[in-house]
Short mmCIF file of C-alpha atoms and ligand atoms in Angstrom, two decimals:
data_model
loop_
_atom_site.label_atom_id
_atom_site.label_comp_id
_atom_site.label_asym_id
_atom_site.label_seq_id
_atom_site.Cartn_x
_atom_site.Cartn_y
_atom_site.Cartn_z
CA LYS A 1 0.00 0.00 0.00
CA LYS A 2 2.82 2.32 0.89
CA THR A 3 4.41 1.86 -2.54
CA LYS A 4 1.18 2.86 -4.19
CA ASP A 5 0.95 6.10 -2.20
CA GLN A 6 4.55 6.83 -3.04
CA LEU A 7 3.84 6.32 -6.73
CA ILE A 8 1.01 8.82 -6.64
CA ILE A 9 3.20 11.42 -4.99
CA ASP A 10 6.00 10.83 -7.49
CA ALA A 11 3.57 11.09 -10.37
CA GLY A 12 2.31 14.38 -8.93
CA GLN A 13 5.75 15.84 -9.14
CA LYS A 14 5.82 14.88 -12.79
CA HIS A 15 2.49 16.67 -13.23
CA PHE A 16 0.30 13.61 -13.61
CA GLY A 17 -1.51 12.88 -10.38
CA ALA A 18 -2.75 14.85 -7.41
CA THR A 19 -0.34 17.40 -6.12
CA MET A 20 -0.38 19.95 -3.31
CA CYS A 21 0.74 23.51 -3.90
CA LYS A 22 3.47 24.38 -1.45
CA SER A 23 2.34 27.98 -1.07
CA CYS A 24 -1.47 27.91 -1.04
CA GLY A 25 -1.98 24.31 0.08
CA MET A 26 -4.53 23.47 -2.60
CA ILE A 27 -4.64 19.86 -3.76
CA TYR A 28 -5.28 19.56 -7.47
CA THR A 29 -4.48 17.49 -10.56
CA ALA A 30 -1.76 19.24 -12.47
CA SER A 31 -2.46 17.28 -15.65
CA ASN A 32 -6.03 18.51 -15.74
CA PRO A 33 -6.27 21.97 -17.39
CA GLU A 34 -9.52 22.81 -15.64
CA ASP A 35 -8.06 21.86 -12.28
CA GLU A 36 -4.93 23.78 -13.01
CA MET A 37 -6.96 26.87 -13.90
CA GLN A 38 -8.92 26.58 -10.68
CA HIS A 39 -5.68 26.35 -8.81
CA VAL A 40 -4.27 29.49 -10.40
CA GLN A 41 -7.42 31.38 -9.45
CA HIS A 42 -7.49 30.02 -5.93
CA HIS A 43 -3.77 30.59 -5.50
CA HIS A 44 -3.88 34.33 -6.11
CA ARG A 45 -7.13 34.98 -4.27
CA PHE A 46 -5.99 32.96 -1.29
CA LEU A 47 -2.52 34.44 -0.94
CA GLU A 48 -3.95 37.93 -1.36
CA GLY A 49 -6.62 37.16 1.25
CA ILE A 50 -4.21 35.96 3.93
CA LYS A 51 -1.65 38.70 3.29
CA TYR A 52 -1.36 40.82 6.41
CA VAL A 53 -0.01 44.33 6.15
CA GLY A 54 -0.98 45.33 9.67
CA TRP A 55 -2.13 48.60 11.12
CA LYS A 56 -0.88 51.07 13.70
CA LYS A 57 -3.27 50.41 16.53
CA GLU A 58 -3.58 46.67 16.10
CA ARG A 59 -4.60 44.89 19.30
CA VAL A 60 -1.89 42.31 19.93
CA VAL A 61 -3.23 39.97 22.62
CA ALA A 62 -0.52 37.31 22.53
CA GLU A 63 3.00 36.96 21.16
CA PHE A 64 4.96 33.83 20.32
CA TRP A 65 8.26 32.92 18.80
CA ASP A 66 6.54 32.09 15.48
CA GLY A 67 3.88 34.78 15.36
CA LYS A 68 1.29 36.81 17.24
CA ILE A 69 -2.45 36.93 17.83
CA VAL A 70 -4.39 40.07 16.96
CA LEU A 71 -7.92 40.73 18.21
CA VAL A 72 -10.36 42.58 15.95
CA LEU A 73 -13.59 44.04 17.35
CA PRO A 74 -16.69 45.17 15.43
CA HIS A 75 -16.02 48.90 15.78
CA ASP A 76 -12.42 48.75 14.61
CA PRO A 77 -11.30 50.76 11.54
CA SER A 78 -12.71 49.58 8.25
CA PHE A 79 -9.41 48.13 6.96
CA ALA A 80 -9.25 45.81 9.97
CA ILE A 81 -12.85 44.73 9.41
CA LYS A 82 -12.15 44.26 5.71
CA LYS A 83 -9.26 41.91 6.48
CA VAL A 84 -11.47 39.87 8.80
CA GLU A 85 -14.19 39.67 6.15
CA ASP A 86 -11.71 38.56 3.49
CA VAL A 87 -10.31 35.83 5.74
CA GLN A 88 -13.77 34.70 6.79
CA GLU A 89 -14.78 34.38 3.16
CA LEU A 90 -11.81 32.09 2.46
CA VAL A 91 -12.56 30.05 5.57
CA ASP A 92 -16.27 29.70 4.80
CA ASN A 93 -15.38 28.75 1.28
CA GLU A 94 -13.09 25.98 2.51
CA LEU A 95 -15.58 24.75 5.11
CA GLY A 96 -18.51 24.96 2.69
CA PHE A 97 -20.39 27.08 5.21
CA GLN A 98 -23.25 29.22 4.10
CA GLN A 99 -23.10 32.82 5.13
CA VAL A 100 -24.31 32.71 8.72
CA VAL A 101 -25.71 35.96 10.02
CA PRO A 102 -24.59 36.45 13.61
CA LYS A 103 -27.26 37.27 16.19
CA CYS A 104 -25.24 40.05 17.81
CA PRO A 105 -22.75 41.33 15.23
CA ASN A 106 -21.52 43.99 17.65
CA LYS A 107 -20.38 41.36 20.15
CA ILE A 108 -18.27 39.26 17.81
CA LYS A 109 -14.60 38.85 18.65
CA THR A 110 -12.22 37.75 15.90
CA PHE A 111 -8.74 36.47 16.68
CA LEU A 112 -6.20 36.30 13.88
CA PHE A 113 -2.95 34.37 14.18
CA ILE A 114 -0.32 36.26 12.20
CA SER A 115 2.77 34.35 11.15
CA ASP A 116 6.24 35.78 10.93
CA GLU A 117 5.83 35.80 7.14
CA LYS A 118 3.03 38.37 7.70
CA ARG A 119 0.21 36.06 6.80
CA VAL A 120 -3.05 35.29 8.55
CA VAL A 121 -2.55 31.57 9.19
CA GLY A 122 -5.25 31.09 11.83
CA CYS A 123 -8.64 32.55 12.58
CA LEU A 124 -11.10 32.14 15.44
CA ILE A 125 -14.50 33.82 15.53
CA ALA A 126 -16.32 33.87 18.86
CA GLU A 127 -19.60 35.25 20.14
CA PRO A 128 -21.41 35.29 23.47
CA ILE A 129 -23.96 32.51 23.94
CA LYS A 130 -26.25 31.55 26.78
CA GLN A 131 -26.48 27.82 26.37
CA ALA A 132 -25.09 24.87 24.47
CA PHE A 133 -25.90 21.22 23.94
CA ARG A 134 -23.17 18.87 25.01
CA VAL A 135 -21.95 16.28 22.54
CA LEU A 136 -22.51 12.88 24.09
CA SER A 137 -19.32 10.86 24.08
CA GLU A 138 -19.67 7.64 22.19
CA PRO A 139 -19.52 4.41 24.11
CA ALA A 140 -16.38 2.99 22.51
CA GLY A 141 -16.52 -0.52 23.91
CA PRO A 142 -13.85 -3.09 23.07
CA GLY A 143 -16.06 -4.62 20.38
CA SER A 144 -17.20 -1.42 18.75
CA PRO A 145 -16.41 -1.02 15.06
CA THR A 146 -13.82 1.75 15.00
CA SER A 147 -13.86 2.14 11.24
CA THR A 148 -17.38 3.54 11.19
CA GLU A 149 -16.81 5.76 14.18
CA CYS A 150 -15.84 8.79 12.15
CA SER A 151 -18.85 8.66 9.89
CA ARG A 152 -21.33 8.27 12.71
CA ALA A 153 -23.27 11.39 13.56
CA TRP A 154 -22.41 12.75 16.95
CA GLN A 155 -25.33 12.77 19.28
CA CYS A 156 -26.15 15.82 21.28
CA SER A 157 -27.84 15.99 24.62
CA ASP A 158 -31.26 17.63 24.49
CA VAL A 159 -30.68 19.28 27.83
CA PRO A 160 -29.20 22.75 27.37
CA GLU A 161 -26.30 23.64 29.62
CA PRO A 162 -25.20 27.15 30.42
CA ALA A 163 -22.28 28.37 28.35
CA VAL A 164 -20.63 31.72 27.88
CA CYS A 165 -18.74 31.71 24.64
CA GLY A 166 -19.46 30.07 21.33
CA ILE A 167 -16.76 29.41 18.73
CA SER A 168 -18.49 29.80 15.41
CA ARG A 169 -15.32 29.33 13.32
CA ILE A 170 -11.88 28.02 13.92
CA TRP A 171 -9.49 27.56 11.05
CA VAL A 172 -5.76 27.11 10.50
CA PHE A 173 -4.01 27.37 7.12
CA ARG A 174 -3.54 23.85 5.77
CA LEU A 175 0.24 24.12 5.62
CA LYS A 176 0.46 25.31 9.25
CA ARG A 177 -1.67 22.68 10.95
CA ARG A 178 -0.57 20.60 13.95
CA LYS A 179 1.68 23.36 15.25
CA ARG A 180 -0.65 24.20 18.14
CA ILE A 181 -1.97 27.32 16.44
CA ALA A 182 -5.62 26.40 17.08
CA ARG A 183 -4.78 25.56 20.69
CA ARG A 184 -3.10 28.93 21.19
CA LEU A 185 -6.07 30.72 19.61
CA VAL A 186 -8.51 29.05 22.02
CA ASP A 187 -6.23 29.69 25.03
CA THR A 188 -6.09 33.34 24.06
CA LEU A 189 -9.85 33.47 23.57
CA ARG A 190 -10.44 32.04 27.05
CA ASN A 191 -8.18 34.70 28.45
CA CYS A 192 -9.63 37.64 26.53
CA PHE A 193 -13.30 36.91 26.05
CA MET A 194 -14.46 38.23 29.40
CA PHE A 195 -12.42 40.85 31.14
CA GLY A 196 -10.69 39.60 34.27
CA CYS A 197 -11.45 35.91 34.06
CA PHE A 198 -10.13 32.81 32.35
CA LEU A 199 -13.01 30.79 30.92
CA SER A 200 -13.12 27.08 31.73
CA THR A 201 -13.50 24.61 28.88
CA ASP A 202 -17.08 24.03 30.10
CA GLU A 203 -17.90 27.62 29.35
CA ILE A 204 -16.90 27.46 25.70
CA ALA A 205 -18.73 25.59 22.96
CA PHE A 206 -17.90 24.75 19.35
CA SER A 207 -20.83 25.28 17.03
CA ASP A 208 -21.51 22.77 14.29
CA PRO A 209 -17.99 21.25 14.25
CA THR A 210 -16.45 19.50 11.27
CA PRO A 211 -14.59 16.16 11.73
CA ASP A 212 -11.31 18.11 12.13
CA GLY A 213 -13.04 20.46 14.54
CA LYS A 214 -14.31 17.55 16.66
CA LEU A 215 -10.89 15.90 16.84
CA PHE A 216 -9.34 19.15 17.92
CA ALA A 217 -12.12 20.07 20.38
CA THR A 218 -12.08 16.64 22.03
CA LYS A 219 -8.33 16.78 22.46
CA TYR A 220 -8.32 20.38 23.60
CA CYS A 221 -11.03 19.96 26.20
CA ASN A 222 -9.40 16.89 27.74
CA THR A 223 -5.96 18.32 28.30
N1 ACO B 301 -6.70 14.90 13.63
C1 ACO B 301 -6.43 14.41 14.87
N2 ACO B 301 -6.13 15.20 15.94
C2 ACO B 301 -6.12 16.52 15.73
C3 ACO B 301 -6.40 17.11 14.47
C4 ACO B 301 -6.69 16.23 13.39
N3 ACO B 301 -6.97 16.69 12.15
N4 ACO B 301 -6.28 18.44 14.56
C5 ACO B 301 -5.95 18.69 15.85
N5 ACO B 301 -5.86 17.54 16.57
C6 ACO B 301 -5.56 17.40 18.01
C7 ACO B 301 -4.18 16.87 18.20
O1 ACO B 301 -4.16 16.07 19.34
C8 ACO B 301 -3.36 18.12 18.41
O2 ACO B 301 -2.23 17.93 19.20
P1 ACO B 301 -0.90 17.20 18.59
O3 ACO B 301 -0.60 17.83 17.25
O4 ACO B 301 0.14 17.50 19.62
O5 ACO B 301 -1.25 15.76 18.49
C9 ACO B 301 -4.32 19.01 19.17
O6 ACO B 301 -5.61 18.68 18.66
C10 ACO B 301 -4.01 20.49 18.99
O7 ACO B 301 -4.01 20.78 17.61
P2 ACO B 301 -3.51 22.15 16.99
O8 ACO B 301 -2.15 21.97 16.39
O9 ACO B 301 -3.67 23.24 17.98
O10 ACO B 301 -4.60 22.30 15.83
P3 ACO B 301 -4.39 22.98 14.40
O11 ACO B 301 -3.66 24.27 14.57
O12 ACO B 301 -3.83 22.00 13.47
O13 ACO B 301 -5.89 23.33 13.97
C11 ACO B 301 -8.08 22.85 13.11
C12 ACO B 301 -6.96 22.44 14.10
C13 ACO B 301 -8.48 24.31 13.34
C14 ACO B 301 -9.33 22.00 13.33
C15 ACO B 301 -7.53 22.67 11.67
O14 ACO B 301 -7.34 21.32 11.42
C16 ACO B 301 -8.40 23.25 10.56
O15 ACO B 301 -8.36 24.45 10.29
N6 ACO B 301 -9.20 22.40 9.87
C17 ACO B 301 -10.02 22.81 8.75
C18 ACO B 301 -11.10 23.75 9.18
C19 ACO B 301 -12.04 23.11 10.19
O16 ACO B 301 -12.56 22.05 9.98
N7 ACO B 301 -12.25 23.83 11.30
C20 ACO B 301 -13.18 23.44 12.36
C21 ACO B 301 -14.53 23.87 11.95
S1 ACO B 301 -15.69 23.66 13.25
C22 ACO B 301 -15.95 25.23 13.82
O17 ACO B 301 -15.45 26.16 13.25
C23 ACO B 301 -16.80 25.47 15.05
ZN1 ZN B 302 -1.18 27.40 -5.02
#
C-alpha cells in the first residue's frame, strides 16, 4: 500500500496525479487543465486574502516565537474589518459554510494568528452565547467497530447547559496545521473573552464542528 501512495506522490511531481501547492496548500491534478486553472485562481485569491499588512493600533493579545495573535472588534477601523471579512470568506469557502448571520454582530470577537511571514494563518471567531448542547461521548466498547466511528453522527444531549462563549469558526491554514496554532487561539480566547477571568473549557462551545473540529475540540477539552 505504501508503494502505491509513493507512486502517486512521485507522479504528482511529474504533473500527472494529485499534487499539493506548497504555497497555497490546494490539492489539485496538475495534468487537468480545468483543475490547473482553478488552482491558479485560488492561489492568487488565497494568498492575497491571507496577506497581512498590519495597522498602527492593532490589538496584539498574545505573542509567540513564530507569530502573534491580533484581536479585531466590530467597531475597529474599516481596513481591519475588511481583512477579517476577506479571511472569513476564504474560511467559509473551505468549510462549505453558508453565510451565517450572527445574532449580535456587535459582540463578535475575531482572533487572527499572524505568522512571521506576515500572513493570517489562523482565525477564530467567537460570540457570546447563553447555552449549548453537550456532545454525548460515544460508548467505545472493546467490540465497537472503530472504522465507522468517524462517519457516525455525533449525538447531542437535548438538555441545554449554560455556556458563555461560542466558537463559530476556527481555522488554521492547511500548511500550518498541527503546530498548536488552534490551541493557542482558544487559550487566548479564554483569556480575553471576558475581562478579568479565564473561561473554563465548560464555558466554551464549538458550534456545528467539522470532523477536524471535533478531533481538535475533544483533544483540547481533555488536556
Ligand atoms: N486529527 C487528529 N487530531 C487533531 C487534528 C486532526 N486533524 N487536529 C488537531 N488535533 C488534536 C491533536 O491532538 C493536536 O495535538 P498534537 O498535534 O500535539 O497531536 C491538538 O488537537 C491540537 O491541535 P492544533 O495543532 O492546535 O490544531 P491545528 O492548529 O492543526 O488546527 C483545526 C486544528 C483548526 C481544526 C484545523 O485542522 C483546521 O483548520 N481544519 C479545517 C477547518 C475546520 O474544519 N475547522 C473546524 C470547523 S468547526 C468550527 O469552526 C466550530
Ligand atoms: Zn497554489
